[in-house]
């Protein structure tokens, strides 16, 4: 941290951040205009400026014309560099930002798609938020990706947090940056309960009684067929024989599970949602059919990834007020 | 979904990450280039230290070895400090300081663990580049250093690209070739040139230094000094560097009259001639006696001396220069920068028709107990000859008839140097002749003295100036005769008339070095006008010249305020232009010439009321155009035919392209 104190950016960022915080989130696609750009020398830039100043004083003092010439050349060079730096960012388009849903507590990974519609390449564009920094180089008329990871705190829709898109191209003397405030959000599922009781099985029982898991469900192996979910792969067999083999369970579709919010032996909205979440994942992993009942919503029985995400989204969006 | 093209980086690690091989190669190359011109001034062990540091660093990088321990570095630093101190005897002189800087640079090479270290080294490299100019400001060094600065700047770009190189792990050159790097750095610096020129012209200069005294220009050639002893001038003969350049107003003196007068020497100790402390007033010159004066401006290269040279005999002393009774000119401060002096000379002006007793005594002084043979010869001549003028003539005759030869490799002479020379070796160059002649004259009772300076010079016809080199150094004599005053006598001319008529170099019996050929000398003379231009226009640019910059605009003497204003205006204009250019360059989306022509065609048709739709090919579009403007069918067909050929049939002929352009022109 001591090092950071000398960094011009460390005290200007918060200031500029505050000054520019009135900007509402913008809709995609965003084109970074020069109005949104800020430029400052980097630490090396400040050092380089001081060096030029020393050179200037020395050569003026000794009235050494060649030394002055070189000093002025470096000075002129330094004055022109911000133009290159700004140019590298200005006009860059952010076409879309995607984030897959995450469980609460995990980092949401926003993948930013950038498009360089210009005739010149844009080398070394960086994105930074919290601990993660990503970098990409865009050739002329090309697209590229950057990523911003944001730790999720609670379930629901999490908005993209203001992140910095910056570049120090071409020589690291200046940094130009834009604050990225797109109107983008990521769905955060409740965190699955750790150590949750096993999934209730059977139509009538959803009280959390240990599930009847036994050999009778296991029906054997068969050759892998395209479309078999990977969780059904018999990896041990594959490893032994080299043949792609799938496990077959019997009677899955006969078992109907209803996961009911009201029928949980625990208190608290979040705790219940967590348990439901954990059960949904469990059920999906085992390929079971299940239905979800929430106070404000009912989801018909189904199975598969799409069904799971549908249910998890319902959990994420669940309003505690509706439990009423 | 896979996002293969983004790369996640842990930033603190990147900032601290060790430079990769490519960065290191560029860095070490720039350091080597920037240190190279200093090598001759640095202690001999520096080269070893620098190379060892580079080799060690490369080896560490290749074999992933850890950096050497801190205490070794500390020991090396202390050793280097001691070494510098031993070499220069101080740590504070300019040479010691640059030596220290270079040594620190070499030591820092061993310790380039982080990106920050590389930046520090780069900054040091820029600084070392600028220190070169403290020693030498020549045009060629400037060109060289510009190249070096481009390489240093390219290194900055290499560092900037390092994260991408490391993350993708692809081969280094795949991203950006070395040539491309050099070119981008060059372009960035070249864009700075107009701004640099503006700053150079208008940035306010200092009247006097803020600290320190203007130090001696260390590459200054000492040139002629105020002592003469056999062997002194020989050092100058092999030195082709310029002593001064002269521009004449009007007539140029002939070669045989180009005696450039320096210090006059009076005291002789048997071997060495030295100056007498004769602070006096300049010789009085009757302005009416000036008949055909030469007017000229003489631009001296820096020497570390006070002496000023002028065409014999000087009738008007330049500014800030003093002249003594014996016509020796000097400035109070040593000449440390290129100095231009305006002078008037008239070779025929009489000098000191009256000789005061003090001067007569000084001009007859001879050491006791030296050169008995010379004294005997002089006594004999004195008895035999009537007038001093005839004695002078006799001496000259002796030189030209009695087997004296002009040689740059004379045999050694002993304690009685004049005797040895006149009666035994009979071989030598101007120093020997003037020394022996003057001593002989004094022995014969004729007041005489030695004059040192230069003789001759190369006249550059194209640029119309005379170049006098150190190798033109010369020494001659002056004798004082009743009613005639001081007369110039050049005994060397009696022996080797070519020395005076053609110049020192043409009298050489052998080449002076491995690169001493006639054509090379001619080439050097040619290049000298470039160097002279550089000296006059750039190196010599000063506050006074700056102030008269705006003369064409009617501002005689530019004030500080005006220069700052001019600076601001011009710089802003240049920056705005650069901004506009760089942005435009980016936004020029389509460099495709042929497509541009097609766009122009579309534009023209749009004026005629036919607008192309994005989904429409050229042939379909042409069909609609023809339907709308039947009168233009031929022209449209020609345009589209040519376009289709160029675009789709793969014809790359410029003839077809011209056809397309012509067809387009007929449309408008």
PDB file of C-alpha atoms in Angstrom, chain B residues 306-465:
ATOM      1  CA  UNK B 306      42.134  32.252 -24.488  1.00  0.00           C
ATOM      2  CA  UNK B 307      43.942  32.865 -27.755  1.00  0.00           C
ATOM      3  CA  UNK B 308      42.204  34.385 -30.716  1.00  0.00           C
ATOM      4  CA  UNK B 309      43.539  34.107 -34.238  1.00  0.00           C
ATOM      5  CA  UNK B 310      43.373  36.583 -37.066  1.00  0.00           C
ATOM      6  CA  UNK B 311      44.791  37.149 -40.493  1.00  0.00           C
ATOM      7  CA  UNK B 312      48.168  38.816 -40.160  1.00  0.00           C
ATOM      8  CA  UNK B 313      48.020  41.852 -39.531  1.00  0.00           C
ATOM      9  CA  UNK B 314      44.922  42.685 -37.661  1.00  0.00           C
ATOM     10  CA  UNK B 315      43.829  46.296 -37.817  1.00  0.00           C
ATOM     11  CA  UNK B 316      40.477  45.966 -36.099  1.00  0.00           C
ATOM     12  CA  UNK B 317      40.151  43.886 -32.989  1.00  0.00           C
ATOM     13  CA  UNK B 318      36.827  42.029 -32.550  1.00  0.00           C
ATOM     14  CA  UNK B 319      34.496  42.566 -29.624  1.00  0.00           C
ATOM     15  CA  UNK B 320      35.310  41.171 -26.239  1.00  0.00           C
ATOM     16  CA  UNK B 321      38.863  40.588 -27.369  1.00  0.00           C
ATOM     17  CA  UNK B 322      42.036  42.288 -26.213  1.00  0.00           C
ATOM     18  CA  UNK B 323      45.185  42.790 -28.181  1.00  0.00           C
ATOM     19  CA  UNK B 324      48.622  43.231 -26.749  1.00  0.00           C
ATOM     20  CA  UNK B 325      51.488  45.242 -28.133  1.00  0.00           C
ATOM     21  CA  UNK B 326      52.855  42.265 -30.028  1.00  0.00           C
ATOM     22  CA  UNK B 327      49.486  41.738 -31.747  1.00  0.00           C
ATOM     23  CA  UNK B 328      48.661  38.683 -29.661  1.00  0.00           C
ATOM     24  CA  UNK B 329      44.903  38.543 -29.179  1.00  0.00           C
ATOM     25  CA  UNK B 330      43.069  36.850 -26.360  1.00  0.00           C
ATOM     26  CA  UNK B 331      39.752  36.780 -24.597  1.00  0.00           C
ATOM     27  CA  UNK B 332      39.354  37.044 -20.873  1.00  0.00           C
ATOM     28  CA  UNK B 333      37.406  33.786 -20.719  1.00  0.00           C
ATOM     29  CA  UNK B 334      38.594  30.614 -22.401  1.00  0.00           C
ATOM     30  CA  UNK B 335      36.793  29.913 -25.641  1.00  0.00           C
ATOM     31  CA  UNK B 336      34.428  27.105 -24.669  1.00  0.00           C
ATOM     32  CA  UNK B 337      31.824  27.413 -27.344  1.00  0.00           C
ATOM     33  CA  UNK B 338      31.784  28.201 -31.018  1.00  0.00           C
ATOM     34  CA  UNK B 339      32.641  31.884 -31.233  1.00  0.00           C
ATOM     35  CA  UNK B 340      32.247  34.188 -34.175  1.00  0.00           C
ATOM     36  CA  UNK B 341      34.517  37.217 -34.438  1.00  0.00           C
ATOM     37  CA  UNK B 342      34.384  40.016 -36.960  1.00  0.00           C
ATOM     38  CA  UNK B 343      37.769  41.375 -37.916  1.00  0.00           C
ATOM     39  CA  UNK B 344      39.586  43.536 -40.415  1.00  0.00           C
ATOM     40  CA  UNK B 345      43.140  42.788 -41.477  1.00  0.00           C
ATOM     41  CA  UNK B 346      45.666  44.413 -43.741  1.00  0.00           C
ATOM     42  CA  UNK B 347      48.804  42.383 -44.433  1.00  0.00           C
ATOM     43  CA  UNK B 348      50.790  45.399 -45.585  1.00  0.00           C
ATOM     44  CA  UNK B 349      50.308  47.627 -42.587  1.00  0.00           C
ATOM     45  CA  UNK B 350      53.610  48.567 -40.950  1.00  0.00           C
ATOM     46  CA  UNK B 351      54.027  47.512 -37.359  1.00  0.00           C
ATOM     47  CA  UNK B 352      56.115  49.303 -34.683  1.00  0.00           C
ATOM     48  CA  UNK B 353      58.330  51.589 -36.665  1.00  0.00           C
ATOM     49  CA  UNK B 354      59.808  52.546 -33.318  1.00  0.00           C
ATOM     50  CA  UNK B 355      60.930  49.793 -30.980  1.00  0.00           C
ATOM     51  CA  UNK B 356      61.120  50.736 -27.325  1.00  0.00           C
ATOM     52  CA  UNK B 357      64.262  49.728 -25.368  1.00  0.00           C
ATOM     53  CA  UNK B 358      62.356  47.220 -23.291  1.00  0.00           C
ATOM     54  CA  UNK B 359      61.042  45.442 -26.335  1.00  0.00           C
ATOM     55  CA  UNK B 360      64.375  45.589 -28.088  1.00  0.00           C
ATOM     56  CA  UNK B 361      65.962  43.895 -25.119  1.00  0.00           C
ATOM     57  CA  UNK B 362      63.294  41.235 -25.068  1.00  0.00           C
ATOM     58  CA  UNK B 363      63.614  40.673 -28.801  1.00  0.00           C
ATOM     59  CA  UNK B 364      67.361  40.123 -28.481  1.00  0.00           C
ATOM     60  CA  UNK B 365      67.282  37.857 -25.432  1.00  0.00           C
ATOM     61  CA  UNK B 366      69.220  34.606 -25.740  1.00  0.00           C
ATOM     62  CA  UNK B 367      70.075  32.111 -23.014  1.00  0.00           C
ATOM     63  CA  UNK B 368      73.676  32.157 -21.909  1.00  0.00           C
ATOM     64  CA  UNK B 369      75.880  29.211 -22.687  1.00  0.00           C
ATOM     65  CA  UNK B 370      73.762  27.684 -25.432  1.00  0.00           C
ATOM     66  CA  UNK B 371      74.448  27.235 -29.116  1.00  0.00           C
ATOM     67  CA  UNK B 372      78.046  28.485 -29.405  1.00  0.00           C
ATOM     68  CA  UNK B 373      78.321  27.578 -33.091  1.00  0.00           C
ATOM     69  CA  UNK B 374      75.297  29.665 -33.969  1.00  0.00           C
ATOM     70  CA  UNK B 375      76.701  32.586 -32.050  1.00  0.00           C
ATOM     71  CA  UNK B 376      79.990  32.234 -33.921  1.00  0.00           C
ATOM     72  CA  UNK B 377      78.226  32.136 -37.285  1.00  0.00           C
ATOM     73  CA  UNK B 378      76.197  35.201 -36.384  1.00  0.00           C
ATOM     74  CA  UNK B 379      79.289  37.083 -35.257  1.00  0.00           C
ATOM     75  CA  UNK B 380      81.012  36.203 -38.521  1.00  0.00           C
ATOM     76  CA  UNK B 381      78.035  37.416 -40.591  1.00  0.00           C
ATOM     77  CA  UNK B 382      77.860  40.591 -38.577  1.00  0.00           C
ATOM     78  CA  UNK B 383      81.451  41.405 -39.511  1.00  0.00           C
ATOM     79  CA  UNK B 384      81.000  40.531 -43.157  1.00  0.00           C
ATOM     80  CA  UNK B 385      77.619  42.092 -43.813  1.00  0.00           C
ATOM     81  CA  UNK B 386      76.610  45.727 -43.813  1.00  0.00           C
ATOM     82  CA  UNK B 387      72.964  45.862 -42.930  1.00  0.00           C
ATOM     83  CA  UNK B 388      70.613  43.719 -40.894  1.00  0.00           C
ATOM     84  CA  UNK B 389      68.438  43.301 -43.990  1.00  0.00           C
ATOM     85  CA  UNK B 390      71.270  41.561 -45.785  1.00  0.00           C
ATOM     86  CA  UNK B 391      71.876  39.287 -42.812  1.00  0.00           C
ATOM     87  CA  UNK B 392      68.266  38.186 -42.991  1.00  0.00           C
ATOM     88  CA  UNK B 393      68.693  37.557 -46.677  1.00  0.00           C
ATOM     89  CA  UNK B 394      71.838  35.557 -46.033  1.00  0.00           C
ATOM     90  CA  UNK B 395      70.129  33.368 -43.513  1.00  0.00           C
ATOM     91  CA  UNK B 396      67.293  32.647 -45.903  1.00  0.00           C
ATOM     92  CA  UNK B 397      69.782  31.820 -48.605  1.00  0.00           C
ATOM     93  CA  UNK B 398      71.518  29.454 -46.250  1.00  0.00           C
ATOM     94  CA  UNK B 399      68.301  27.564 -45.655  1.00  0.00           C
ATOM     95  CA  UNK B 400      67.480  27.244 -49.296  1.00  0.00           C
ATOM     96  CA  UNK B 401      70.938  26.323 -50.568  1.00  0.00           C
ATOM     97  CA  UNK B 402      72.781  24.434 -47.875  1.00  0.00           C
ATOM     98  CA  UNK B 403      70.913  21.125 -47.963  1.00  0.00           C
ATOM     99  CA  UNK B 404      68.145  21.803 -45.466  1.00  0.00           C
ATOM    100  CA  UNK B 405      65.143  19.626 -45.866  1.00  0.00           C
ATOM    101  CA  UNK B 406      61.536  19.730 -44.739  1.00  0.00           C
ATOM    102  CA  UNK B 407      60.617  16.656 -42.788  1.00  0.00           C
ATOM    103  CA  UNK B 408      58.085  15.612 -40.204  1.00  0.00           C
ATOM    104  CA  UNK B 409      60.379  12.929 -38.864  1.00  0.00           C
ATOM    105  CA  UNK B 410      63.549  14.841 -38.086  1.00  0.00           C
ATOM    106  CA  UNK B 411      66.397  13.234 -36.190  1.00  0.00           C
ATOM    107  CA  UNK B 412      66.532  14.205 -32.505  1.00  0.00           C
ATOM    108  CA  UNK B 413      68.404  17.304 -31.474  1.00  0.00           C
ATOM    109  CA  UNK B 414      70.248  17.803 -28.186  1.00  0.00           C
ATOM    110  CA  UNK B 415      70.866  20.525 -25.665  1.00  0.00           C
ATOM    111  CA  UNK B 416      72.216  23.005 -28.196  1.00  0.00           C
ATOM    112  CA  UNK B 417      69.144  22.604 -30.308  1.00  0.00           C
ATOM    113  CA  UNK B 418      69.907  25.410 -32.743  1.00  0.00           C
ATOM    114  CA  UNK B 419      73.483  24.298 -33.307  1.00  0.00           C
ATOM    115  CA  UNK B 420      72.416  20.723 -33.822  1.00  0.00           C
ATOM    116  CA  UNK B 421      69.765  21.726 -36.289  1.00  0.00           C
ATOM    117  CA  UNK B 422      71.764  24.259 -38.274  1.00  0.00           C
ATOM    118  CA  UNK B 423      74.996  22.315 -38.526  1.00  0.00           C
ATOM    119  CA  UNK B 424      74.124  18.648 -38.176  1.00  0.00           C
ATOM    120  CA  UNK B 425      70.630  17.391 -38.780  1.00  0.00           C
ATOM    121  CA  UNK B 426      69.425  20.135 -41.137  1.00  0.00           C
ATOM    122  CA  UNK B 427      66.047  18.508 -41.168  1.00  0.00           C
ATOM    123  CA  UNK B 428      62.804  19.550 -39.561  1.00  0.00           C
ATOM    124  CA  UNK B 429      59.562  21.452 -39.989  1.00  0.00           C
ATOM    125  CA  UNK B 430      58.306  24.924 -39.234  1.00  0.00           C
ATOM    126  CA  UNK B 431      59.040  24.860 -35.505  1.00  0.00           C
ATOM    127  CA  UNK B 432      62.655  23.945 -36.103  1.00  0.00           C
ATOM    128  CA  UNK B 433      63.091  26.552 -38.792  1.00  0.00           C
ATOM    129  CA  UNK B 434      61.443  29.448 -37.036  1.00  0.00           C
ATOM    130  CA  UNK B 435      63.176  28.630 -33.779  1.00  0.00           C
ATOM    131  CA  UNK B 436      66.619  28.340 -35.353  1.00  0.00           C
ATOM    132  CA  UNK B 437      66.128  31.368 -37.585  1.00  0.00           C
ATOM    133  CA  UNK B 438      64.967  33.585 -34.745  1.00  0.00           C
ATOM    134  CA  UNK B 439      67.825  32.491 -32.502  1.00  0.00           C
ATOM    135  CA  UNK B 440      70.280  33.131 -35.314  1.00  0.00           C
ATOM    136  CA  UNK B 441      68.877  36.617 -35.894  1.00  0.00           C
ATOM    137  CA  UNK B 442      69.080  37.439 -32.231  1.00  0.00           C
ATOM    138  CA  UNK B 443      72.662  36.258 -32.141  1.00  0.00           C
ATOM    139  CA  UNK B 444      73.332  38.600 -35.039  1.00  0.00           C
ATOM    140  CA  UNK B 445      71.805  41.458 -33.093  1.00  0.00           C
ATOM    141  CA  UNK B 446      68.572  41.732 -35.031  1.00  0.00           C
ATOM    142  CA  UNK B 447      65.467  41.980 -32.829  1.00  0.00           C
ATOM    143  CA  UNK B 448      63.262  39.068 -33.708  1.00  0.00           C
ATOM    144  CA  UNK B 449      60.487  36.898 -32.330  1.00  0.00           C
ATOM    145  CA  UNK B 450      58.513  33.771 -33.128  1.00  0.00           C
ATOM    146  CA  UNK B 451      54.885  33.938 -34.206  1.00  0.00           C
ATOM    147  CA  UNK B 452      52.668  30.855 -33.944  1.00  0.00           C
ATOM    148  CA  UNK B 453      49.364  30.317 -35.649  1.00  0.00           C
ATOM    149  CA  UNK B 454      48.058  28.687 -38.777  1.00  0.00           C
ATOM    150  CA  UNK B 455      48.989  28.988 -42.367  1.00  0.00           C
ATOM    151  CA  UNK B 456      46.790  28.304 -45.340  1.00  0.00           C
ATOM    152  CA  UNK B 457      43.284  26.825 -45.280  1.00  0.00           C
ATOM    153  CA  UNK B 458      40.971  25.066 -47.662  1.00  0.00           C
ATOM    154  CA  UNK B 459      38.614  27.287 -49.566  1.00  0.00           C
ATOM    155  CA  UNK B 460      35.224  25.717 -50.060  1.00  0.00           C
ATOM    156  CA  UNK B 461      34.031  27.116 -53.365  1.00  0.00           C
ATOM    157  CA  UNK B 462      30.436  25.995 -53.002  1.00  0.00           C
ATOM    158  CA  UNK B 463      29.789  27.388 -49.577  1.00  0.00           C
ATOM    159  CA  UNK B 464      32.318  30.193 -49.952  1.00  0.00           C
ATOM    160  CA  UNK B 465      34.261  29.893 -46.772  1.00  0.00           C
TER     161      UNK B 465
END
